[in-house]
Amino acid sequence: MGNSDSKLNFRKAIVQLTSKNQSIDSNDQQFWSQFWTGNIPNINDIYTLIPSYEIRALREEAPSNLASLCSKLVEKIQQSSDGVFLTEKNQISILNCVRLLTRIIPYIFEDVEWKDFFWSEQNGQPSLGQVLLDSLINLLFVPEFTVHANKKNFNSDEDKIKTIDSCEYIWEAGVGFSHSPPQNYAHDFNRTEILKLLLTCFSEFIYHSPIIECHVQPNLWITYFTSFKNQHALPIFTSLLNIIFSYDPIGYGLPYNYLMFTDSRESLVEVACQLLCVLLETNISLNGEHSEFDEKVQNNGDDDPHLSSPSSTNTNLFISYISRIHRDEDFSFILKGFCRLLNNPMTQTFLPGSCKKISFFQELLILFWKFCDLNKKFMYFVLKSSEILDILVPVLYFLVDARADTSKIGLIHIGVFILLLLSGERNLGVRLNKPYISRVPMDIPVFSGTHADLLIIAFHKLITSTNHRLQPLYDCLLTIIVNVSPYIKSLCMVSSTKLIHLLEAFSNVSFLLANSNNYYLVFFLLEILNNMIQYQFDGNFNLVYTIIRKRHIFFNLLNLPIDQEQIDQVHGKQTNKMKEKEPNLNSMEGAIPAKEAEPGTLKTTLAETPSVLNMTEKTQPIPVDPKNSTTKDEDNLNYNFLMDNAPVVSTSTIGDLDLNRSSGSDMSYRLDKGQSPGKSDQQWRPSCEWVSNWKAKLPLQTILRLLQVLVPQVEKICIDKGLTDESEILRFLQNGTLVGLLPVPHPILIRKYQPNLGTLMWFRTYMWGVIYLRNLDPPIWYDTDVKLFEIQRV
């Protein structure tokens, strides 16, 4: 009955607040106390008792009453947060105020006229936003409310929060803290409520249009919270960090334990992950670069990350702290946490559904991106570690699993961007040569090979089974393979076939002539093949065999139509067939075919995907040892049939692709000004000059030389020995070499990710879209006038 009476009194107070035409006296404590004295145990009750239309009516018809309500709620939180120990009554009052503000603030943000309400100072007093943040910061370290009491510290209720050394009350062991406090359900619950209010306060961005100019001004809430004015910034950072990466959803592995026991930690970890993602977001400037501070701290890790402080007064302390982490034990703790949580959704047991599976992996991927982007030493530690493959496999799993679900298009983008970032370093390509044994139940063909095979097969699945939805990502997917291709020692037959199939699809004349940039995908694929042939020929006999079998693809590229009449005829048909019919291949054991989104599923729109040339920059070429390419070996293959039965190719029509000269600049300009490869371009029409220009630069010389040498040898062996089994041919290719006969190896060019306006805006849109959809219970921002993205139903 007590809860029912509290809800009734609360509802009466709301009605009284919205129905009165005149302002309610701010000194009427009896009236205002009705909003926090009752015991309302569930935050969802707040959303039921205060419908959205009443909040808007209050804002429009009685703005002074809404302003007084917010002021009184903040004042009550401030008064209660001053003492060290809170009575049960004060704890209930604080939680009611926190929930009520979480409900109201989004409706204040959606009205431009209320923009300065929380940050306007009056009579020299601190602004309401500053008071609220200071109070919430203090509440995160109140003994017996949000942290376990340290019995040696306090004996009197008169002690103040400001006297607490919050570094002794970090929530969990991990980075910078070795003591693990006992887990307490009530503490986790209270922390979650406060963090959700903080997240709500930081969400002002979602009420700005997705135009870069609207996001240049920094968010005052985040700026204050991450500045030196936050005296508890370091313990908050380490608490959020440690609570996330120490979380183990499976625990001791007792089957179905999550059905028998309530996991209070999961919701806390989820909101902590979201909050940390928001706090680590860099400010957007019109020149598209990181802020001045971000550039200074990228590689600054010489000082102790737990004791040193940045020098700039405008510093985002959270970005500073994350960039200064440098101890291997800290990196290991964070990386193990990432691996444990990202691999959790793939957990397989003999008992269906016996293990708890987390659902906040998108937030984890965003957080992983930010760690790698803001702390290069962490990224290099990840790449040097064998556990990099424990990051790669779940990312590929998420990509393949989400390919048919239109509501998860952002998940595919973030996964691809992470792989693009990592592929810019040599270590990833080297690590991909490790055999793939784990056999995650992915919906891809069965194969026996390495992680490089897994990467290529998964990307092929994405491209050929998504009905062109991922066309803006085609260039990113191929760029990743280009970056790792010089280090791939051996491909299996399945992945070799998939790679050549992509070339066959993208070199289709109808596809090439459908868009002004589609030919660029062919350049990427030819660069992949050239890298493997020039640098890893010995082990890639399966790929060489597939090239020989599909040699007509390369000859067709040489014979592309350059007559305007033929070009117009092909372009007019607009067939643009990207997908050939493939035989039904068995997927991995236990794999579940990709499912489409359930009807009615909510999704958010994304900012336009930047071109890969805007997202990357080419590094200095790696020097090539000429000894590896010019020495002839007398024990090579029999070259008596070098020119027999092979097409005569004029070297003037083959040309070399020089990505550092004008051709590369020209292509960069076209991709910058035009569209991503694959996108339809209704206004554009191909010309014979356009085709001739890029056709002359196709890097076919190495592949055609290989075909000229090997095709006659393979045909002679087949005729002389009457071979019908490919195994003998593969054995022949495996034992052969082309040292000294191929052109001098071209320099290895790695395309590394670089931040720009497009990617920064895309990440902001995606991050807040994820946070919006992950907070529908209670629906914090639902039914508010969000402008950063559109909310759609599948």
CSV table of N, CA and C in Angstrom, one decimal, residues 36-37 41 86 92-93 177 187 193 230 281 335 362 419 442 448 508 543 555 570 584 636-637 683:
chain,number,residue,atom,x,y,z
A,36,TRP,N,9.9,14.0,-4.2
A,36,TRP,CA,11.0,13.1,-3.8
A,36,TRP,C,10.8,12.3,-2.5
A,37,THR,N,9.8,12.6,-1.8
A,37,THR,CA,9.6,11.9,-0.5
A,37,THR,C,9.0,10.6,-0.6
A,41,PRO,N,9.9,2.6,-6.4
A,41,PRO,CA,11.1,1.8,-6.5
A,41,PRO,C,11.6,1.6,-8.0
A,86,LEU,N,24.6,8.6,4.1
A,86,LEU,CA,23.2,9.0,3.8
A,86,LEU,C,22.2,8.1,4.5
A,92,ILE,N,16.5,7.4,-0.8
A,92,ILE,CA,15.3,7.4,-1.6
A,92,ILE,C,15.0,8.7,-2.3
A,93,SER,N,15.2,9.8,-1.6
A,93,SER,CA,15.0,11.2,-2.1
A,93,SER,C,16.0,11.4,-3.3
A,177,PHE,N,44.5,0.3,-9.6
A,177,PHE,CA,43.9,-0.1,-8.3
A,177,PHE,C,43.9,-1.6,-8.2
A,187,HIS,N,24.6,-1.0,-4.4
A,187,HIS,CA,25.6,0.0,-4.9
A,187,HIS,C,25.6,0.0,-6.4
A,193,GLU,N,21.8,4.3,-11.8
A,193,GLU,CA,20.8,5.4,-11.9
A,193,GLU,C,21.6,6.7,-12.1
A,230,ASN,N,36.5,18.9,-12.3
A,230,ASN,CA,36.0,17.6,-11.8
A,230,ASN,C,37.1,17.0,-11.0
A,281,GLU,N,34.9,11.1,-26.7
A,281,GLU,CA,34.7,11.6,-28.0
A,281,GLU,C,35.5,12.9,-28.2
A,335,LEU,N,43.0,-5.6,-22.7
A,335,LEU,CA,42.8,-6.5,-23.9
A,335,LEU,C,42.1,-7.8,-23.5
A,362,GLN,N,28.1,-3.7,-29.5
A,362,GLN,CA,28.4,-2.5,-30.3
A,362,GLN,C,29.1,-1.4,-29.6
A,419,LEU,N,38.8,-3.0,-38.6
A,419,LEU,CA,39.8,-3.8,-39.4
A,419,LEU,C,40.6,-2.9,-40.3
A,442,MET,N,30.1,-19.7,-38.0
A,442,MET,CA,29.8,-18.6,-38.9
A,442,MET,C,29.2,-19.2,-40.2
A,448,SER,N,39.7,-25.2,-44.8
A,448,SER,CA,40.8,-25.6,-43.9
A,448,SER,C,41.9,-24.6,-44.3
A,508,ASN,N,33.2,-7.1,-64.6
A,508,ASN,CA,32.1,-7.2,-65.5
A,508,ASN,C,31.9,-5.8,-66.2
A,543,LEU,N,46.2,-20.0,-55.2
A,543,LEU,CA,45.8,-18.7,-55.9
A,543,LEU,C,46.3,-18.7,-57.3
A,555,PHE,N,42.3,-11.5,-69.6
A,555,PHE,CA,42.3,-11.2,-71.1
A,555,PHE,C,41.1,-10.3,-71.4
A,570,VAL,N,26.5,-1.0,-73.9
A,570,VAL,CA,26.6,-1.7,-72.6
A,570,VAL,C,26.0,-0.8,-71.5
A,584,ASN,N,25.6,-24.4,-53.9
A,584,ASN,CA,25.3,-24.4,-52.5
A,584,ASN,C,26.5,-25.1,-51.8
A,636,ASN,N,64.6,-23.5,-62.3
A,636,ASN,CA,63.2,-23.1,-62.4
A,636,ASN,C,62.4,-24.0,-63.3
A,637,LEU,N,61.2,-23.6,-63.5
A,637,LEU,CA,60.3,-24.3,-64.4
A,637,LEU,C,60.9,-24.3,-65.9
A,683,GLN,N,23.4,10.5,-63.6
A,683,GLN,CA,23.7,11.6,-64.5
A,683,GLN,C,25.0,11.3,-65.3
